[in-house]
Amino acid sequence: MLGLIVGLAVAAVTVIVADLLRNDEIFDKDMGQQTGNGRISPYERIAGLSCDTEAAFTDADRSRADIAVREMKGLLGENPAERLGSMDAGERLEAAKELHRRLCTAFSLDIGLEMGQSDVGCVGTYCPGRRGLWVDYRYLLSDKAEYIADYLDTIIHEFRHAMQHRFIEDGSYNGVDDDYRKRIAVSMHPSVYVNFDENPELYYNQLCEKDARAYAAMVLQQLKGAESNG
């Protein structure tokens, strides 16, 4: 059970409505239209996840990670989880909103922030249709350092998903290799993507999740002063 600071009304930041993942160069309109039931086969779906492809970051990705680390340290010091834990609930929410604004600048993104409660254990998610990052505020407001750390890891992870959507639309965003861009795009396609509840092993190994997980790890390692090996 999360240790919570209670009695707080959480206001959601307005999100910008947008429709992403409509890049015809990446997504073939006939993708998945096979004979029979009109769906891609299980083998093709698994192949599309690119589980054997390693996460790879461009110089622009790394530069933005450096900026993000500087912004996090500038706002919350050398140990953000500890600093947040020393704040009261209102201060944490204000710090979270300011951190979100700074990360939007660091990652050259314009996305909204929403907060709420998940009844399925979800810490956070990126909603491409609304261009909004949703987080369970109870992790931010917990009195346990590990949950606050989970919150920080999650927001970087979800920002990376937003970055993925951005470079799928426009490869010049980070100078990504076209093959890697297409592999990320296919692994995120609704006909291919595997949810955690559907198959946890495939969920963790699909390229878009490996990439987001590795990017968050790189940022947090740099935050701790460790040399990045992303």
PDB file of C-alpha atoms in Angstrom:
ATOM      1  CA  MET A   1       0.000   0.000   0.000  1.00  0.00           C
ATOM      2  CA  LEU A   2       1.408   3.318  -0.957  1.00  0.00           C
ATOM      3  CA  GLY A   3       2.115   5.680   1.886  1.00  0.00           C
ATOM      4  CA  LEU A   4       0.079   8.681   0.821  1.00  0.00           C
ATOM      5  CA  ILE A   5      -0.271  12.291   1.714  1.00  0.00           C
ATOM      6  CA  VAL A   6      -4.024  12.745   1.642  1.00  0.00           C
ATOM      7  CA  GLY A   7      -6.574  15.515   1.558  1.00  0.00           C
ATOM      8  CA  LEU A   8      -5.327  17.152  -1.668  1.00  0.00           C
ATOM      9  CA  ALA A   9      -7.295  18.147  -4.730  1.00  0.00           C
ATOM     10  CA  VAL A  10      -5.240  17.525  -7.850  1.00  0.00           C
ATOM     11  CA  ALA A  11      -5.774  19.835 -10.797  1.00  0.00           C
ATOM     12  CA  ALA A  12      -5.020  18.491 -14.270  1.00  0.00           C
ATOM     13  CA  VAL A  13      -3.083  20.619 -16.723  1.00  0.00           C
ATOM     14  CA  THR A  14      -4.957  21.168 -19.998  1.00  0.00           C
ATOM     15  CA  VAL A  15      -3.761  18.830 -22.739  1.00  0.00           C
ATOM     16  CA  ILE A  16      -3.454  19.614 -26.415  1.00  0.00           C
ATOM     17  CA  VAL A  17      -5.619  17.476 -28.673  1.00  0.00           C
ATOM     18  CA  ALA A  18      -3.642  15.980 -31.547  1.00  0.00           C
ATOM     19  CA  ASP A  19      -3.750  12.935 -33.773  1.00  0.00           C
ATOM     20  CA  LEU A  20      -0.389  11.185 -34.132  1.00  0.00           C
ATOM     21  CA  LEU A  21       0.896   8.090 -35.903  1.00  0.00           C
ATOM     22  CA  ARG A  22      -0.546   9.021 -39.278  1.00  0.00           C
ATOM     23  CA  ASN A  23       2.601   8.927 -41.335  1.00  0.00           C
ATOM     24  CA  ASP A  24       1.881   7.132 -44.594  1.00  0.00           C
ATOM     25  CA  GLU A  25       5.602   6.743 -45.272  1.00  0.00           C
ATOM     26  CA  ILE A  26       5.844   4.610 -42.150  1.00  0.00           C
ATOM     27  CA  PHE A  27       2.458   2.957 -41.967  1.00  0.00           C
ATOM     28  CA  ASP A  28       1.375   1.285 -45.156  1.00  0.00           C
ATOM     29  CA  LYS A  29      -2.392   1.707 -45.535  1.00  0.00           C
ATOM     30  CA  ASP A  30      -2.571  -1.963 -46.520  1.00  0.00           C
ATOM     31  CA  MET A  31      -0.507  -3.100 -43.541  1.00  0.00           C
ATOM     32  CA  GLY A  32      -1.911  -6.278 -42.089  1.00  0.00           C
ATOM     33  CA  GLN A  33      -4.448  -6.878 -44.829  1.00  0.00           C
ATOM     34  CA  GLN A  34      -3.864 -10.574 -45.397  1.00  0.00           C
ATOM     35  CA  THR A  35      -6.211 -13.203 -46.780  1.00  0.00           C
ATOM     36  CA  GLY A  36      -8.572 -14.787 -44.313  1.00  0.00           C
ATOM     37  CA  ASN A  37      -9.467 -12.637 -41.298  1.00  0.00           C
ATOM     38  CA  GLY A  38      -7.719  -9.532 -42.596  1.00  0.00           C
ATOM     39  CA  ARG A  39      -5.242  -9.407 -39.726  1.00  0.00           C
ATOM     40  CA  ILE A  40      -1.516  -9.897 -39.554  1.00  0.00           C
ATOM     41  CA  SER A  41      -0.404 -13.347 -38.498  1.00  0.00           C
ATOM     42  CA  PRO A  42       0.995 -13.971 -34.989  1.00  0.00           C
ATOM     43  CA  TYR A  43       4.438 -14.581 -36.517  1.00  0.00           C
ATOM     44  CA  GLU A  44       4.370 -11.290 -38.409  1.00  0.00           C
ATOM     45  CA  ARG A  45       3.190  -9.491 -35.312  1.00  0.00           C
ATOM     46  CA  ILE A  46       6.050 -10.838 -33.203  1.00  0.00           C
ATOM     47  CA  ALA A  47       8.541 -10.032 -35.971  1.00  0.00           C
ATOM     48  CA  GLY A  48       7.187  -6.485 -36.052  1.00  0.00           C
ATOM     49  CA  LEU A  49       8.060  -5.995 -32.391  1.00  0.00           C
ATOM     50  CA  SER A  50      11.786  -6.020 -33.324  1.00  0.00           C
ATOM     51  CA  CYS A  51      12.649  -7.692 -30.020  1.00  0.00           C
ATOM     52  CA  ASP A  52      16.177  -8.505 -31.247  1.00  0.00           C
ATOM     53  CA  THR A  53      16.958  -4.865 -32.071  1.00  0.00           C
ATOM     54  CA  GLU A  54      18.968  -3.018 -29.437  1.00  0.00           C
ATOM     55  CA  ALA A  55      17.936   0.430 -28.231  1.00  0.00           C
ATOM     56  CA  ALA A  56      19.947   3.152 -29.972  1.00  0.00           C
ATOM     57  CA  PHE A  57      20.170   6.880 -29.343  1.00  0.00           C
ATOM     58  CA  THR A  58      21.329   9.692 -31.570  1.00  0.00           C
ATOM     59  CA  ASP A  59      23.577  12.597 -30.614  1.00  0.00           C
ATOM     60  CA  ALA A  60      20.449  14.753 -30.403  1.00  0.00           C
ATOM     61  CA  ASP A  61      18.831  12.248 -28.041  1.00  0.00           C
ATOM     62  CA  ARG A  62      21.879  12.343 -25.780  1.00  0.00           C
ATOM     63  CA  SER A  63      22.106  16.117 -25.910  1.00  0.00           C
ATOM     64  CA  ARG A  64      18.485  16.419 -24.817  1.00  0.00           C
ATOM     65  CA  ALA A  65      19.160  13.925 -22.023  1.00  0.00           C
ATOM     66  CA  ASP A  66      22.011  16.154 -20.812  1.00  0.00           C
ATOM     67  CA  ILE A  67      19.701  19.175 -20.795  1.00  0.00           C
ATOM     68  CA  ALA A  68      17.023  17.206 -18.949  1.00  0.00           C
ATOM     69  CA  VAL A  69      19.505  16.206 -16.258  1.00  0.00           C
ATOM     70  CA  ARG A  70      20.639  19.813 -15.806  1.00  0.00           C
ATOM     71  CA  GLU A  71      17.021  20.947 -15.503  1.00  0.00           C
ATOM     72  CA  MET A  72      16.187  18.250 -12.973  1.00  0.00           C
ATOM     73  CA  LYS A  73      19.237  19.094 -10.883  1.00  0.00           C
ATOM     74  CA  GLY A  74      18.570  22.811 -11.208  1.00  0.00           C
ATOM     75  CA  LEU A  75      15.054  22.380  -9.853  1.00  0.00           C
ATOM     76  CA  LEU A  76      15.464  19.523  -7.392  1.00  0.00           C
ATOM     77  CA  GLY A  77      19.172  19.254  -6.613  1.00  0.00           C
ATOM     78  CA  GLU A  78      21.459  16.237  -6.774  1.00  0.00           C
ATOM     79  CA  ASN A  79      18.863  13.866  -5.313  1.00  0.00           C
ATOM     80  CA  PRO A  80      15.434  14.745  -6.742  1.00  0.00           C
ATOM     81  CA  ALA A  81      13.577  11.898  -5.008  1.00  0.00           C
ATOM     82  CA  GLU A  82      14.947  12.943  -1.622  1.00  0.00           C
ATOM     83  CA  ARG A  83      14.189  16.611  -2.304  1.00  0.00           C
ATOM     84  CA  LEU A  84      10.616  15.846  -3.333  1.00  0.00           C
ATOM     85  CA  GLY A  85      10.208  13.672  -0.246  1.00  0.00           C
ATOM     86  CA  SER A  86      11.088  16.637   1.958  1.00  0.00           C
ATOM     87  CA  MET A  87       8.283  18.765   0.479  1.00  0.00           C
ATOM     88  CA  ASP A  88       4.655  18.949   1.504  1.00  0.00           C
ATOM     89  CA  ALA A  89       1.954  17.845  -0.941  1.00  0.00           C
ATOM     90  CA  GLY A  90       1.324  21.255  -2.470  1.00  0.00           C
ATOM     91  CA  GLU A  91       5.022  21.892  -2.985  1.00  0.00           C
ATOM     92  CA  ARG A  92       5.456  18.513  -4.678  1.00  0.00           C
ATOM     93  CA  LEU A  93       2.642  19.212  -7.123  1.00  0.00           C
ATOM     94  CA  GLU A  94       4.054  22.609  -8.000  1.00  0.00           C
ATOM     95  CA  ALA A  95       7.517  21.085  -8.427  1.00  0.00           C
ATOM     96  CA  ALA A  96       6.065  18.336 -10.634  1.00  0.00           C
ATOM     97  CA  LYS A  97       4.351  20.882 -12.867  1.00  0.00           C
ATOM     98  CA  GLU A  98       7.505  22.971 -13.139  1.00  0.00           C
ATOM     99  CA  LEU A  99       9.587  19.867 -13.878  1.00  0.00           C
ATOM    100  CA  HIS A 100       7.126  18.926 -16.614  1.00  0.00           C
ATOM    101  CA  ARG A 101       7.487  22.365 -18.201  1.00  0.00           C
ATOM    102  CA  ARG A 102      11.273  22.141 -18.060  1.00  0.00           C
ATOM    103  CA  LEU A 103      11.322  18.651 -19.566  1.00  0.00           C
ATOM    104  CA  CYS A 104       9.049  19.780 -22.392  1.00  0.00           C
ATOM    105  CA  THR A 105      11.699  22.407 -23.189  1.00  0.00           C
ATOM    106  CA  ALA A 106      14.584  19.955 -22.793  1.00  0.00           C
ATOM    107  CA  PHE A 107      12.981  17.413 -25.126  1.00  0.00           C
ATOM    108  CA  SER A 108      11.571  20.009 -27.571  1.00  0.00           C
ATOM    109  CA  LEU A 109       8.033  18.778 -26.994  1.00  0.00           C
ATOM    110  CA  ASP A 110       4.697  20.449 -26.328  1.00  0.00           C
ATOM    111  CA  ILE A 111       2.637  17.967 -24.329  1.00  0.00           C
ATOM    112  CA  GLY A 112       0.212  18.315 -21.468  1.00  0.00           C
ATOM    113  CA  LEU A 113       0.216  16.839 -17.970  1.00  0.00           C
ATOM    114  CA  GLU A 114      -2.691  15.058 -16.317  1.00  0.00           C
ATOM    115  CA  MET A 115      -2.818  13.466 -12.869  1.00  0.00           C
ATOM    116  CA  GLY A 116      -5.184  10.924 -11.435  1.00  0.00           C
ATOM    117  CA  GLN A 117      -5.401   7.506  -9.810  1.00  0.00           C
ATOM    118  CA  SER A 118      -4.970   4.151 -11.487  1.00  0.00           C
ATOM    119  CA  ASP A 119      -6.865   1.117 -10.256  1.00  0.00           C
ATOM    120  CA  VAL A 120      -4.659  -1.257 -12.270  1.00  0.00           C
ATOM    121  CA  GLY A 121      -1.244  -0.294 -10.912  1.00  0.00           C
ATOM    122  CA  CYS A 122      -0.250   1.953 -13.810  1.00  0.00           C
ATOM    123  CA  VAL A 123       2.243   4.632 -12.736  1.00  0.00           C
ATOM    124  CA  GLY A 124       1.936   6.619 -15.938  1.00  0.00           C
ATOM    125  CA  THR A 125       1.288   6.578 -19.647  1.00  0.00           C
ATOM    126  CA  TYR A 126       1.642   8.772 -22.721  1.00  0.00           C
ATOM    127  CA  CYS A 127      -1.597   9.424 -24.614  1.00  0.00           C
ATOM    128  CA  PRO A 128      -0.669  10.258 -28.235  1.00  0.00           C
ATOM    129  CA  GLY A 129      -4.203  11.134 -29.270  1.00  0.00           C
ATOM    130  CA  ARG A 130      -4.306  13.943 -26.696  1.00  0.00           C
ATOM    131  CA  ARG A 131      -0.567  14.586 -26.619  1.00  0.00           C
ATOM    132  CA  GLY A 132      -0.713  14.255 -22.878  1.00  0.00           C
ATOM    133  CA  LEU A 133       1.318  12.508 -20.200  1.00  0.00           C
ATOM    134  CA  TRP A 134      -0.846  10.943 -17.487  1.00  0.00           C
ATOM    135  CA  VAL A 135       0.594   9.974 -14.082  1.00  0.00           C
ATOM    136  CA  ASP A 136      -0.731   8.494 -10.871  1.00  0.00           C
ATOM    137  CA  TYR A 137      -0.068  11.307  -8.400  1.00  0.00           C
ATOM    138  CA  ARG A 138       0.022   8.892  -5.445  1.00  0.00           C
ATOM    139  CA  TYR A 139       3.567   7.886  -6.408  1.00  0.00           C
ATOM    140  CA  LEU A 140       4.625  11.521  -6.356  1.00  0.00           C
ATOM    141  CA  LEU A 141       2.944  12.070  -2.979  1.00  0.00           C
ATOM    142  CA  SER A 142       4.156   8.876  -1.348  1.00  0.00           C
ATOM    143  CA  ASP A 143       6.243   8.926   1.818  1.00  0.00           C
ATOM    144  CA  LYS A 144       8.360   6.107   0.381  1.00  0.00           C
ATOM    145  CA  ALA A 145      11.474   7.149  -1.561  1.00  0.00           C
ATOM    146  CA  GLU A 146      11.226   4.168  -3.912  1.00  0.00           C
ATOM    147  CA  TYR A 147       7.778   5.234  -5.116  1.00  0.00           C
ATOM    148  CA  ILE A 148       8.941   8.777  -5.735  1.00  0.00           C
ATOM    149  CA  ALA A 149      11.858   7.314  -7.701  1.00  0.00           C
ATOM    150  CA  ASP A 150       9.350   5.233  -9.694  1.00  0.00           C
ATOM    151  CA  TYR A 151       7.486   8.437 -10.478  1.00  0.00           C
ATOM    152  CA  LEU A 152      10.638  10.114 -11.829  1.00  0.00           C
ATOM    153  CA  ASP A 153      11.606   7.053 -13.860  1.00  0.00           C
ATOM    154  CA  THR A 154       8.106   6.862 -15.304  1.00  0.00           C
ATOM    155  CA  ILE A 155       7.895  10.462 -16.462  1.00  0.00           C
ATOM    156  CA  ILE A 156      11.206  10.161 -18.345  1.00  0.00           C
ATOM    157  CA  HIS A 157      10.052   6.832 -19.811  1.00  0.00           C
ATOM    158  CA  GLU A 158       6.784   8.378 -20.982  1.00  0.00           C
ATOM    159  CA  PHE A 159       8.526  11.478 -22.327  1.00  0.00           C
ATOM    160  CA  ARG A 160      10.614   9.081 -24.418  1.00  0.00           C
ATOM    161  CA  HIS A 161       7.431   7.583 -25.858  1.00  0.00           C
ATOM    162  CA  ALA A 162       6.404  11.130 -26.801  1.00  0.00           C
ATOM    163  CA  MET A 163       9.818  11.568 -28.429  1.00  0.00           C
ATOM    164  CA  GLN A 164       9.264   8.336 -30.367  1.00  0.00           C
ATOM    165  CA  HIS A 165       5.988   9.641 -31.735  1.00  0.00           C
ATOM    166  CA  ARG A 166       7.738  12.880 -32.660  1.00  0.00           C
ATOM    167  CA  PHE A 167      10.567  11.265 -34.615  1.00  0.00           C
ATOM    168  CA  ILE A 168       8.165   8.853 -36.283  1.00  0.00           C
ATOM    169  CA  GLU A 169       6.441  11.943 -37.700  1.00  0.00           C
ATOM    170  CA  ASP A 170       9.661  13.791 -38.441  1.00  0.00           C
ATOM    171  CA  GLY A 171      13.042  12.064 -38.550  1.00  0.00           C
ATOM    172  CA  SER A 172      14.818  15.424 -38.479  1.00  0.00           C
ATOM    173  CA  TYR A 173      13.671  15.841 -34.862  1.00  0.00           C
ATOM    174  CA  ASN A 174      16.645  13.799 -33.696  1.00  0.00           C
ATOM    175  CA  GLY A 175      18.358  12.642 -36.886  1.00  0.00           C
ATOM    176  CA  VAL A 176      17.292   9.063 -36.277  1.00  0.00           C
ATOM    177  CA  ASP A 177      18.342   6.301 -38.664  1.00  0.00           C
ATOM    178  CA  ASP A 178      15.457   5.569 -41.024  1.00  0.00           C
ATOM    179  CA  ASP A 179      15.526   1.821 -40.383  1.00  0.00           C
ATOM    180  CA  TYR A 180      15.387   2.323 -36.622  1.00  0.00           C
ATOM    181  CA  ARG A 181      12.626   4.876 -37.031  1.00  0.00           C
ATOM    182  CA  LYS A 182      10.549   2.419 -39.025  1.00  0.00           C
ATOM    183  CA  ARG A 183      11.182  -0.385 -36.550  1.00  0.00           C
ATOM    184  CA  ILE A 184      10.021   1.813 -33.668  1.00  0.00           C
ATOM    185  CA  ALA A 185       6.971   2.855 -35.672  1.00  0.00           C
ATOM    186  CA  VAL A 186       5.946  -0.701 -36.497  1.00  0.00           C
ATOM    187  CA  SER A 187       6.448  -1.846 -32.897  1.00  0.00           C
ATOM    188  CA  MET A 188       4.082   0.935 -31.779  1.00  0.00           C
ATOM    189  CA  HIS A 189       1.420   0.242 -34.383  1.00  0.00           C
ATOM    190  CA  PRO A 190      -1.915  -0.767 -32.792  1.00  0.00           C
ATOM    191  CA  SER A 191      -1.946  -3.977 -34.828  1.00  0.00           C
ATOM    192  CA  VAL A 192       1.466  -4.954 -33.471  1.00  0.00           C
ATOM    193  CA  TYR A 193       1.965  -3.443 -30.003  1.00  0.00           C
ATOM    194  CA  VAL A 194       1.639  -5.891 -27.098  1.00  0.00           C
ATOM    195  CA  ASN A 195       0.184  -4.704 -23.799  1.00  0.00           C
ATOM    196  CA  PHE A 196       1.621  -5.900 -20.484  1.00  0.00           C
ATOM    197  CA  ASP A 197      -1.556  -7.802 -19.574  1.00  0.00           C
ATOM    198  CA  GLU A 198      -1.489  -9.589 -22.915  1.00  0.00           C
ATOM    199  CA  ASN A 199       2.082 -10.896 -22.642  1.00  0.00           C
ATOM    200  CA  PRO A 200       4.502  -9.391 -20.082  1.00  0.00           C
ATOM    201  CA  GLU A 201       7.605 -10.898 -21.681  1.00  0.00           C
ATOM    202  CA  LEU A 202       6.833  -9.560 -25.147  1.00  0.00           C
ATOM    203  CA  TYR A 203       5.766  -6.236 -23.647  1.00  0.00           C
ATOM    204  CA  TYR A 204       9.165  -5.710 -22.051  1.00  0.00           C
ATOM    205  CA  ASN A 205      11.110  -6.925 -25.085  1.00  0.00           C
ATOM    206  CA  GLN A 206       9.359  -4.995 -27.867  1.00  0.00           C
ATOM    207  CA  LEU A 207      11.591  -2.289 -29.272  1.00  0.00           C
ATOM    208  CA  CYS A 208       9.519   0.769 -28.373  1.00  0.00           C
ATOM    209  CA  GLU A 209       9.463  -0.290 -24.707  1.00  0.00           C
ATOM    210  CA  LYS A 210      13.134  -1.303 -24.635  1.00  0.00           C
ATOM    211  CA  ASP A 211      14.019   2.076 -26.126  1.00  0.00           C
ATOM    212  CA  ALA A 212      11.942   4.031 -23.586  1.00  0.00           C
ATOM    213  CA  ARG A 213      13.236   1.979 -20.678  1.00  0.00           C
ATOM    214  CA  ALA A 214      16.871   2.398 -21.753  1.00  0.00           C
ATOM    215  CA  TYR A 215      16.445   6.136 -22.304  1.00  0.00           C
ATOM    216  CA  ALA A 216      14.993   6.628 -18.818  1.00  0.00           C
ATOM    217  CA  ALA A 217      17.834   4.565 -17.358  1.00  0.00           C
ATOM    218  CA  MET A 218      20.392   6.696 -19.209  1.00  0.00           C
ATOM    219  CA  VAL A 219      18.909   9.938 -17.877  1.00  0.00           C
ATOM    220  CA  LEU A 220      18.678   8.668 -14.308  1.00  0.00           C
ATOM    221  CA  GLN A 221      22.229   7.279 -14.428  1.00  0.00           C
ATOM    222  CA  GLN A 222      23.463  10.687 -15.520  1.00  0.00           C
ATOM    223  CA  LEU A 223      21.413  12.253 -12.757  1.00  0.00           C
ATOM    224  CA  LYS A 224      23.298  10.069 -10.276  1.00  0.00           C
ATOM    225  CA  GLY A 225      26.603  11.057 -11.880  1.00  0.00           C
ATOM    226  CA  ALA A 226      27.207   7.722 -13.573  1.00  0.00           C
ATOM    227  CA  GLU A 227      28.644   7.616 -17.047  1.00  0.00           C
ATOM    228  CA  SER A 228      25.957   6.976 -19.647  1.00  0.00           C
ATOM    229  CA  ASN A 229      26.302   3.834 -21.696  1.00  0.00           C
ATOM    230  CA  GLY A 230      22.812   3.982 -23.306  1.00  0.00           C
TER     231      GLY A 230
END
